[in-house]
XYZ file of C-alpha atoms in Angstrom:
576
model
C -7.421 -11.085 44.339
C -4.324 -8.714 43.327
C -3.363 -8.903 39.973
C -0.628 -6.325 39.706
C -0.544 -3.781 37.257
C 3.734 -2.802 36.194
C 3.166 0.712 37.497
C 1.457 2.703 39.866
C -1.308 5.211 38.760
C -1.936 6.917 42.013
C 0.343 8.493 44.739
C 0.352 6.322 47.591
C -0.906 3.298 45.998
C 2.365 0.643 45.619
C 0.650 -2.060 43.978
C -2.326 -1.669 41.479
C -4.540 -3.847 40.164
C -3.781 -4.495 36.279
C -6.076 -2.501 33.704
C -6.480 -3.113 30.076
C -6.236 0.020 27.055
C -9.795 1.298 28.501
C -8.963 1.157 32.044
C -11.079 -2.340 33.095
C -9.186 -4.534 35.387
C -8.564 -7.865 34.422
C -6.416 -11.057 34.448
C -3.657 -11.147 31.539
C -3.897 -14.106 29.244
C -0.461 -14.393 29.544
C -1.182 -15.255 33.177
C -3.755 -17.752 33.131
C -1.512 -19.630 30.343
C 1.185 -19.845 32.263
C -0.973 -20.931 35.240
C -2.623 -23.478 33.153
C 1.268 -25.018 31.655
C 2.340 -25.133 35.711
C -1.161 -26.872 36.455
C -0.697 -29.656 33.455
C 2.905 -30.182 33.796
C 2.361 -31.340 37.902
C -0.256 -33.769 36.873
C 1.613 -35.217 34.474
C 0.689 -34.348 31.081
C 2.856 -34.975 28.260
C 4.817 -32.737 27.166
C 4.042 -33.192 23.612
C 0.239 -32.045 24.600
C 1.537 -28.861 26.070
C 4.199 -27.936 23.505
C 1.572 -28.193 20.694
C -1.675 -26.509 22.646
C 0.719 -23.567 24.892
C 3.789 -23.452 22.537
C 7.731 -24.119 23.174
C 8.011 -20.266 24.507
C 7.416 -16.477 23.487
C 8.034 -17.150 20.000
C 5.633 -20.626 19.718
C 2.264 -19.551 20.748
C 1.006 -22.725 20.673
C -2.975 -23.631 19.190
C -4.476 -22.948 21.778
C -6.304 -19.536 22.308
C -6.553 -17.900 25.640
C -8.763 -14.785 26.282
C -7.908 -12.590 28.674
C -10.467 -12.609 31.944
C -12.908 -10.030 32.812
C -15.551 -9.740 35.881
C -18.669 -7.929 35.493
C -18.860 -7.322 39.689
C -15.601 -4.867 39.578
C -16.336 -1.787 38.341
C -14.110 -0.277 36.185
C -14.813 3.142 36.910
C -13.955 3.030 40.938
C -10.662 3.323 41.582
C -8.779 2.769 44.610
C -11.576 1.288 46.738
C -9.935 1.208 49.843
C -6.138 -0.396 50.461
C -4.539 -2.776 52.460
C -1.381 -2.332 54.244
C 1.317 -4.774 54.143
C 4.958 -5.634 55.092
C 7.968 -5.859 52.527
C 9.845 -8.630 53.780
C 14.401 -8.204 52.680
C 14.759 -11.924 50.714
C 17.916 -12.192 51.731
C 18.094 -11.461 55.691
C 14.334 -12.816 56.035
C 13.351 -10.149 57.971
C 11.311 -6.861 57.654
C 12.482 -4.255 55.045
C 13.264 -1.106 56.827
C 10.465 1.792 56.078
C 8.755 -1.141 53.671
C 5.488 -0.221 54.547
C 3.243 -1.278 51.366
C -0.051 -0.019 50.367
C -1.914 -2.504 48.015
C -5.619 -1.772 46.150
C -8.201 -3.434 47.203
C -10.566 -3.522 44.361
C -12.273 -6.853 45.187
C -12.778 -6.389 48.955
C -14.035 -9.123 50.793
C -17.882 -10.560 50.381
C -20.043 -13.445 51.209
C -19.737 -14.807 48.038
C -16.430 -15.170 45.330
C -15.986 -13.063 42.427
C -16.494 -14.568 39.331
C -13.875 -14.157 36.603
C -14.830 -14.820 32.968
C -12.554 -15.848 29.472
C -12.695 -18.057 26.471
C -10.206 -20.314 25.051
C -9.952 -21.374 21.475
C -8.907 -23.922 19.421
C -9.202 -25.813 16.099
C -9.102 -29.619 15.930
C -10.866 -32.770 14.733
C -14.476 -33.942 16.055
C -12.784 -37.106 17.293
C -9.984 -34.809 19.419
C -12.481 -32.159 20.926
C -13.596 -34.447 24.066
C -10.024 -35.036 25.007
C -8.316 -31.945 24.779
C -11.450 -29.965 26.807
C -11.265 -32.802 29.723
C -7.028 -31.932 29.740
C -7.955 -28.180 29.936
C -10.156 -28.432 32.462
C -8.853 -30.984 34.857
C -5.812 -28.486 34.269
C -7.768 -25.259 35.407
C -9.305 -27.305 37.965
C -5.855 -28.179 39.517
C -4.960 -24.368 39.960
C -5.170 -22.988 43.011
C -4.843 -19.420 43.360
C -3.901 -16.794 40.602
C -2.345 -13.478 40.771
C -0.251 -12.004 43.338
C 0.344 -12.726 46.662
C -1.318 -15.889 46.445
C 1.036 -17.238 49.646
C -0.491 -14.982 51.481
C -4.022 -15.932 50.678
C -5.010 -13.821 47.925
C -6.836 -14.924 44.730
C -7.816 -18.236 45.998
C -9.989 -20.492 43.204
C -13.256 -21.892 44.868
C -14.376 -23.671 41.851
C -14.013 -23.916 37.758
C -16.880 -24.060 35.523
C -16.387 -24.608 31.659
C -19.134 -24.745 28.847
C -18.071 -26.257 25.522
C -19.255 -24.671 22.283
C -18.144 -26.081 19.051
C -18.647 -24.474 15.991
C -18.500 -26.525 13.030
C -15.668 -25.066 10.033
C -17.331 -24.794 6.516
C -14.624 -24.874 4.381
C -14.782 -24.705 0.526
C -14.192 -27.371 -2.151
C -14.880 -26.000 -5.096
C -14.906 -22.034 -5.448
C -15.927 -20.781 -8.902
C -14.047 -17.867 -10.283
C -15.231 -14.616 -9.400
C -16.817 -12.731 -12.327
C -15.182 -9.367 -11.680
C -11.432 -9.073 -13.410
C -10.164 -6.044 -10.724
C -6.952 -6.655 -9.881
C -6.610 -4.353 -6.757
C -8.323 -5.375 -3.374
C -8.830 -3.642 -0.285
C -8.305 -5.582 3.145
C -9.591 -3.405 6.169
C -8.234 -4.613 9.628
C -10.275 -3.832 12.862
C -8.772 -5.109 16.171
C -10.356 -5.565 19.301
C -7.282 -6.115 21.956
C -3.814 -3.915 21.739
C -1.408 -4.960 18.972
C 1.903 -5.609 18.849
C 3.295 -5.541 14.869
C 7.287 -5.405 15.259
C 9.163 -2.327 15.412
C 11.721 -1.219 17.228
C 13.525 -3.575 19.992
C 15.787 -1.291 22.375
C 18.451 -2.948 24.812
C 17.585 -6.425 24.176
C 14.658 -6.191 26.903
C 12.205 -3.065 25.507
C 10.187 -3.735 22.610
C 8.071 -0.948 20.316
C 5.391 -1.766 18.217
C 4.765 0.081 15.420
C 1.759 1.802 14.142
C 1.327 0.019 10.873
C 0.943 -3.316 9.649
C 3.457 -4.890 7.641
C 2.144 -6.807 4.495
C 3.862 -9.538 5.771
C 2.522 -9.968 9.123
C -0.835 -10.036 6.734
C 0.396 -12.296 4.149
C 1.653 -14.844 8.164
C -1.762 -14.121 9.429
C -3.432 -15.435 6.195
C -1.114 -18.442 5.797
C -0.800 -19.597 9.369
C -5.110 -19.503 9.256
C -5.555 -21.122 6.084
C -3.107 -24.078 7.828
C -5.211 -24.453 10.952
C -8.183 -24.665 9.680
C -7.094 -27.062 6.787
C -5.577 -28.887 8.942
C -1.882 -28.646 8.205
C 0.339 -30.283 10.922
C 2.320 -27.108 11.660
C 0.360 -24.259 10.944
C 2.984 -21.289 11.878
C 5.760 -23.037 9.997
C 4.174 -24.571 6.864
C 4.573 -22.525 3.371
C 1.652 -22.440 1.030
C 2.280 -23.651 -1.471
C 0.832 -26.939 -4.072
C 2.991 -29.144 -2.006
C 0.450 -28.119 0.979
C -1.848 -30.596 0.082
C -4.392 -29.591 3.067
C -4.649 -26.215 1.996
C -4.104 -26.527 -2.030
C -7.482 -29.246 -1.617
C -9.398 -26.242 -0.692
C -7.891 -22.944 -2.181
C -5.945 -24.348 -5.279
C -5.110 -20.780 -6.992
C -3.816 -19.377 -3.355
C -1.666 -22.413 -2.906
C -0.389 -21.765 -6.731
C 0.110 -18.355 -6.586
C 0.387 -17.162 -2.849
C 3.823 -16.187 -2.925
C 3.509 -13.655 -6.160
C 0.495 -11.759 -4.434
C 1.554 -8.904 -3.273
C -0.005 -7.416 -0.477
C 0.834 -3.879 0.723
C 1.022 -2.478 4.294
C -1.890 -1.202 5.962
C -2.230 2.017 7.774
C -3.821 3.294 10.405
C -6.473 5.768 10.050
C -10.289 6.470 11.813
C -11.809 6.896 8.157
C -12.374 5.136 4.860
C -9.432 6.837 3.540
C -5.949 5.354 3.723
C -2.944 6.780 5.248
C -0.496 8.548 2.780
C 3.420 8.558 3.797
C 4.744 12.388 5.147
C 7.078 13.259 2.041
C 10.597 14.517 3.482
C 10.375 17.077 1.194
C 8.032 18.675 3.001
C 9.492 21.942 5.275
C 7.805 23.357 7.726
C 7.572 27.196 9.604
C 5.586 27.971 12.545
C 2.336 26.094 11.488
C 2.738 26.420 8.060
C 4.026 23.323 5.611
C 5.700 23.955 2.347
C 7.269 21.590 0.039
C 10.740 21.618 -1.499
C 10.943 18.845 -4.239
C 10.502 21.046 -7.420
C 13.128 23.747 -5.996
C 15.811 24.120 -7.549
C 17.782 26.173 -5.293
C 17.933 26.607 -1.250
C 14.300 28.426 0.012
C 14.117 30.663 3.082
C 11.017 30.829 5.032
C 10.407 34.287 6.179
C 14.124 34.795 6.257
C 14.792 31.580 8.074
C 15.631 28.188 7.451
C 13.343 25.923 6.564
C 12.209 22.852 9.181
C 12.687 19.136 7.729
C 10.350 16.367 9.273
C 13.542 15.035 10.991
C 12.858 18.188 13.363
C 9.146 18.434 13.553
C 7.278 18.232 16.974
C 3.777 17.890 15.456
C 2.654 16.142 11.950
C -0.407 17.876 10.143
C -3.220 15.531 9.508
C -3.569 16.124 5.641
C -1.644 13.360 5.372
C -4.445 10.810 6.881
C -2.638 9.322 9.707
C -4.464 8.298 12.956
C -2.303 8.239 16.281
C -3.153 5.220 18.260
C -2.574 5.249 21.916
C -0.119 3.535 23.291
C -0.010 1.145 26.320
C 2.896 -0.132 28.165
C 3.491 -3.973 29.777
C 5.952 -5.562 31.946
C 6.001 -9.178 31.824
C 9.075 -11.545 33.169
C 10.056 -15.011 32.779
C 9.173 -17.693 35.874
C 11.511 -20.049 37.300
C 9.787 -22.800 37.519
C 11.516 -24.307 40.830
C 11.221 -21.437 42.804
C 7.728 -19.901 41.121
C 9.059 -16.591 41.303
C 9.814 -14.197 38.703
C 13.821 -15.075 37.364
C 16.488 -12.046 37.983
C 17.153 -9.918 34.934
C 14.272 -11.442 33.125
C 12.022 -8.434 32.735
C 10.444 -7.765 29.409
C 8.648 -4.562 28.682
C 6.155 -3.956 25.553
C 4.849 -1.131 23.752
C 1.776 -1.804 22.342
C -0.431 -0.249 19.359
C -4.141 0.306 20.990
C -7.127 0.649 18.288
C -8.149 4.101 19.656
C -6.526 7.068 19.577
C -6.233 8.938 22.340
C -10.191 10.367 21.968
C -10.957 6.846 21.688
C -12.300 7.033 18.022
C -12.107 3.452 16.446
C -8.820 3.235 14.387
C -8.605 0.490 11.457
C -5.983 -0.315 9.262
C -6.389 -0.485 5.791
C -4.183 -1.961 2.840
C -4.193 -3.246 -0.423
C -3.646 -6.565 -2.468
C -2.264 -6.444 -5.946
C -3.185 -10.024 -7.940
C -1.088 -11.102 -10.335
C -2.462 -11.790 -13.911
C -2.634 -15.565 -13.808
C -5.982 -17.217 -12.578
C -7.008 -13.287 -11.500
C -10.705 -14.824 -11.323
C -10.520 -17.411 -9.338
C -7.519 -15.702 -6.919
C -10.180 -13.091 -6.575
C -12.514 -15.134 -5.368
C -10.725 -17.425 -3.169
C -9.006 -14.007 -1.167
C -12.515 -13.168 -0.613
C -13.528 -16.473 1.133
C -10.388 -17.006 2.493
C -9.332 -13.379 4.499
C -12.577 -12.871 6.288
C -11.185 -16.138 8.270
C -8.409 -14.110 10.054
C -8.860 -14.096 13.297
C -5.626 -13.462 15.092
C -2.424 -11.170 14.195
C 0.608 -9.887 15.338
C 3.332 -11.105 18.506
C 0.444 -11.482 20.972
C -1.747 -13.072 18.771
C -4.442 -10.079 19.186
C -8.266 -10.759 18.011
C -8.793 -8.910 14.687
C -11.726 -8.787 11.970
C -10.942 -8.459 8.234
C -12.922 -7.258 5.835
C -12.177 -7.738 2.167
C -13.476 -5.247 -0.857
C -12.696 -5.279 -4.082
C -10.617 -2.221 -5.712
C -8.541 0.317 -4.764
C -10.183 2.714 -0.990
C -9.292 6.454 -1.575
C -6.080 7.792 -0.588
C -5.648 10.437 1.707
C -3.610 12.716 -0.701
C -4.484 12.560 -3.951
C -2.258 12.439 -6.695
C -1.328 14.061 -10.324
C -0.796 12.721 -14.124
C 2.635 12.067 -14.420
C 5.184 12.811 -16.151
C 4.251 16.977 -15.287
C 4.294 19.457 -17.893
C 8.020 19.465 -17.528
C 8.702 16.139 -17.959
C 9.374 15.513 -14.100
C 8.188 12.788 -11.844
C 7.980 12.654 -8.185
C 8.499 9.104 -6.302
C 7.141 8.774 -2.793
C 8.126 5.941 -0.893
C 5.112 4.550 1.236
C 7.145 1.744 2.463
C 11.299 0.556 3.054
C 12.715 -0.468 0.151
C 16.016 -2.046 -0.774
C 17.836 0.021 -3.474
C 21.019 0.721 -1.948
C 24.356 -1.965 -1.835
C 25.673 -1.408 1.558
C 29.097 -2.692 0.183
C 29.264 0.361 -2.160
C 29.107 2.636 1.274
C 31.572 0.571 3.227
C 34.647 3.099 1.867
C 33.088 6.507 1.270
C 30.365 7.418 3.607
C 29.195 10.564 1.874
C 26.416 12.866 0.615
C 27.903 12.732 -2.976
C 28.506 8.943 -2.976
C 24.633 8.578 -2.220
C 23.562 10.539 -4.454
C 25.931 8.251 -7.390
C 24.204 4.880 -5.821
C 20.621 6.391 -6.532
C 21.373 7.653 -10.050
C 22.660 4.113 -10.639
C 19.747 2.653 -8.723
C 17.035 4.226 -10.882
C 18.521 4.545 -14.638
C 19.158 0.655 -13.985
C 15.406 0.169 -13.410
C 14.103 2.363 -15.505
C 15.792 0.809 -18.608
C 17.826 4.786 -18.826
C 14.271 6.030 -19.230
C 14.865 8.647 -16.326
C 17.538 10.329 -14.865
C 17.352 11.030 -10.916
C 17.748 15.167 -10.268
C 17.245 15.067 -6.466
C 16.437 13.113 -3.814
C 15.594 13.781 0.081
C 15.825 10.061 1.706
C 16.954 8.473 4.970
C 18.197 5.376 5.563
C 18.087 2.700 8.145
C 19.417 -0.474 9.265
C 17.495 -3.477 10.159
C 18.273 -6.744 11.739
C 18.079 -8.073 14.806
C 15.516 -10.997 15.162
C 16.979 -11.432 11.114
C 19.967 -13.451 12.340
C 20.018 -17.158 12.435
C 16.788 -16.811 10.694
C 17.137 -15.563 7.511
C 21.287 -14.798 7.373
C 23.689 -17.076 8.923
C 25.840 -14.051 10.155
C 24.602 -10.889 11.716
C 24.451 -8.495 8.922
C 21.772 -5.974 8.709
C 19.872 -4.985 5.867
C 20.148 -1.482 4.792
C 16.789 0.275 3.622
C 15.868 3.356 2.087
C 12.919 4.542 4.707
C 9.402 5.177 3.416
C 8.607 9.045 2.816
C 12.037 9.202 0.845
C 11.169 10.887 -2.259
C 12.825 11.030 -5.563
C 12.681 13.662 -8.152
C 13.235 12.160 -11.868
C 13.608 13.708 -15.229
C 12.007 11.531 -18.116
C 12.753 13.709 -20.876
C 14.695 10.719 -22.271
C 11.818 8.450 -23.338
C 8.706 9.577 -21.406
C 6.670 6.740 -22.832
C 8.675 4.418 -21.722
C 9.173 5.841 -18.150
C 5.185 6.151 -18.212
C 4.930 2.356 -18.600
C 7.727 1.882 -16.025
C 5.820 3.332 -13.387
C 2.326 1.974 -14.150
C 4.488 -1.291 -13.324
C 5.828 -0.258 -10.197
C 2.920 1.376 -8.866
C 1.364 -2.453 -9.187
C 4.221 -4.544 -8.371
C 6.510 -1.929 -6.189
C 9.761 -1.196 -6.690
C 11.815 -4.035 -8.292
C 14.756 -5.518 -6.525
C 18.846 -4.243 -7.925
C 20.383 -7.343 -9.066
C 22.877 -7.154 -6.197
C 20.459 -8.161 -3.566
C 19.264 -11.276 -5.467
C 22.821 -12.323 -5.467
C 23.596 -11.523 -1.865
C 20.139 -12.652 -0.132
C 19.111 -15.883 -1.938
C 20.424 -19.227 -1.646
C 21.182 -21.898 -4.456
C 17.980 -23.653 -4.717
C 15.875 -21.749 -2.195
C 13.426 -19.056 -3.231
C 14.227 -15.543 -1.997
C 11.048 -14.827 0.468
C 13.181 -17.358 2.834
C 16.405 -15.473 3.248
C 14.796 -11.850 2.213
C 11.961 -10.395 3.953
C 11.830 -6.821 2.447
C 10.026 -7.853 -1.028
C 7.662 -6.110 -3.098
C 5.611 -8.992 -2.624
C 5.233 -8.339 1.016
C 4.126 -4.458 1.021
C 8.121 -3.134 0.461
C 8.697 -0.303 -2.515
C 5.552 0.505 -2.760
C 5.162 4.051 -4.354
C 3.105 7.025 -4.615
C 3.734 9.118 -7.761
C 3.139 12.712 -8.092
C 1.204 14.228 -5.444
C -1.236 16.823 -5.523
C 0.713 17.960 -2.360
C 3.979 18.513 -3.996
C 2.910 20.904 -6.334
C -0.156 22.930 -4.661
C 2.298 23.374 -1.436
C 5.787 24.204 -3.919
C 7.886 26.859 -1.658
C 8.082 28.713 -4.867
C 4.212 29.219 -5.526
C 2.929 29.715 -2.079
C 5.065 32.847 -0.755
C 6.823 31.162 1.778
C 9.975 31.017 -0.405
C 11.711 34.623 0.252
């Protein structure tokens, strides 16, 4: 059997046998599902059978959970066994390639007896469905008859299919009584056990990025789309909780109340209890040596020399709590189904999160959930039932555990009363936030006119309570899979990036700015009034056409940090 990795790791070798994030070979899930829709569509299943168990494409998964497939009699720690040689043949004369002389790795040489190949599949449905949709699956894997590559030429040949049915019955509440603790912060902690893939960054339509951390609403999907399938909701990755989701509301009444004014916060990586704090971009650097600008009033030299913003770093310190997961790479491409080939131009490449870093220390994510005042008790308690369910998150559906404690984990930095002595405050960003009008930018593109939309920005929510001084932010522009989803044109939406910070003077009413950010801190930053006018629709509420609310991890804040203040360029020497 050949299952082919998308690159070569060894001179010599053209075609590798496919290893996961620790370097065990094994056959792709992705693989065996599309074996399995090719198998049940040529013997005639209906299509509605397949559409709901395998999905529509990419972006429907379908119900049905497929592992991916491991053998215990190939070691994963002998590579390059031996290799065959074989031919390349020129598809379009039919003949021999010139100098296409192909060495292939033989990790699963020949023996008297098959190798056995090992997976799971998953699924939730009713006791009276379970009979029928395991004889379909089967009879489907039974009708396959060689997986992998060069299976015309004999390789990965199936002798035989053996399935075992386990069911495990769902105990799901009826009646949950309200929790007797009144905390309003909770702590979700996020361990996953395959690669992740958690948006990003999509490049020339056919390279895709992960990034490192965990949106709050990919948490806030993960939560909803499980609390559908195992209520039994009819379309679990479409279906809004909410009281008229009678299947879930029967169950978890507060969540289905009150699930879209929970707010739930990103979650970070890191390979300790501790979560992740945001790199200010008012930190400089020198050499080694990190210094922070916010409280400066004028420029600071370094040693005689310019000072290094992030924008230009090569290496982040680790004060700030951040783990860096490894990353692993995969090709897949679309199959025409006529030929059985792989289409032209229909190559797909993937960057995925691992949870290891590169010394292969455990990395989990953590994050927090802010409940909102109303039915705090019983919200409390039904979060705690309900997110040790999650099973499955992000693109490729990747096998996760949650764990759920109540109150706040430490941060990595910690953090000063605010107002200072002097009456300033210093915003963080730890996530994108919406603050700026990209309409106001459209004419004059300039330092000066960004510095006039984030004066306006902040003595708007502040009530006039503070007055901005300074600011070091970035900016970016995000759209992409946003159109014909959320916007009926393509128009991005433009973000202030997390780790922008904000210096603001409170001198005005410093009681009132004190109450102002106690508020934020709990609910994140609150939208400008020009972005409920230009993102929601009449009779729609705004989570449908606007993804980047504080109810889904965006403006969240950090005030004041310890950082700022014991690293000031003035204080430390380093300003000269």
């Amino acid at each position: 059997i050949l299952c082919k990795s998308t690159f070569s790791s060894s001179w010599g070798i053209d075609a590798t046998f496919d290893r996961d994030y620790r370097g065990k070979p094994y056959m792709d899930r992705s693989h065996i599902k599309g074996k399995l829709r090719e198998a049940l569509t040529e013997i005639g299943t209906q299509t509605a059978f397949i559409d709901k168990w395998l999905g529509r494409g990419d972006s429907d998964g379908g119900m049905l959970f497929i592992s991916d497939f491991y053998s215990n009699e190939v070691s994963p720690d002998v590579h390059y066994q031996g290799k065959l040689a074989r031919i390349r043949m020129d598809r379009e004369r039919k003949v021999v390639d010139e100098t296409a002389l192909i060495h292939v790795e033989n990790l699963c040489p020949l023996k008297n007896s098959p190798y056995t190949w090992k997976g799971y599949m998953e699924f939730i449905a009713e006791d009276s469905e379970i009979n029928a949709i395991t004889d379909e699956i089967t009879i489907g894997l039974r009708w396959i008859t060689a997986v992998g590559a060069e299976k015309t030429t004999g390789f990965g040949k199936i002798v035989s299919v053996e399935t075992d049915v386990s069911i495990q019955d769902i105990n799901l509440p009826s009646d949950i009584p309200p929790s007797g603790s009144s905390e309003e912060w909770l702590t979700i902690t996020i361990e996953a056990e395959d690669p992740l893939f958690t948006g990003g960054i999509q490049r020339e339509g056919h390279y895709s990025e992960s990034d490192d951390i965990i949106t709050g609403t990919i948490i806030k999907g993960a939560l909803a789309n499980t609390l559908n399938a195992l209520c039994g909701a009819d379309n679990p990755r479409s279906t809004p909780i909410d009281v008229s989701n009678t299947c879930v509301a029967w169950h978890y009444p507060k969540l289905a109340e009150h699930f879209t004014t929970i707010r739930f916060t990103h979650a970070f990586p890191s390979t300790d209890d501790r979560r992740p704090v945001v790199i200010p971009y008012s930190a400089v650097a020198k050499d080694s040596e990190c210094y922070d600008v916010a409280l400066s009033d004028d420029v600071q030299l370094i040693g005689g020399k310019a000072p290094v913003f992030q924008t230009d770093w090569k290496s982040f310190p680790d004060v700030f709590g951040w783990a860096s997961p490894r990353r692993i790479v995969k090709t897949r491409t679309a199959i025409d189904s006529t030929l059985r080939r792989a289409e032209e131009d229909k190559l797909f490449t993937y960057l995925y999160t691992c949870p290891v870093d590169s010394k292969d220390n455990t990395i989990r994510w953590h994050g927090l959930i802010h409940l909102p005042e109303t039915d705090r008790a019983y919200l409390h308690a039904e979060l705690l039932d309900a997110l040790p369910r999650i099973q499955r998150m992000g693109k490729r559906r990747s096998r996760v555990r949650v764990s759920v404690k109540t109150g706040r984990c430490n941060h990595a930095m910690p953090g000063k009363d605010y107002p200072d002595q002097d009456g300033k405050v210093i915003i963080t960003l730890q996530s994108d936030a919406l603050m700026i009008d990209p309409d106001e930018m459209k004419e004059e593109q300039t330092a000066e006119k960004l510095h006039e939309l984030y004066v306006q920005y902040w003595e708007k929510v502040s009530d006039a309570s503070m007055k901005m001084i300074r600011f070091f932010a970035h900016q970016k522009l995000l759209a992409g899979f946003h159109r014909g989803r959320y916007i009926a044109n393509y128009y991005p939406f433009y973000l202030t990036g997390a780790g922008s910070v904000f210096v603001l003077d409170t001198s005005n009413d410093e009681n009132k700015a004190k109450q102002k950010i106690d508020k934020w801190i709990k609910n994140g930053l609150p939208l400008p009034e020009w972005a409920e006018r230009k993102y929601r629709k009449t009779g729609e509420p705004l989570w449908k056409t606007c993804p980047y609310l504080p109810e889904n991890g965006y403006g969240e804040i950090m005030v004041n940090f310890k950082w700022h203040f014991d690293r000031d360029i003035r204080n430390t020497g380093g300003g000269q």
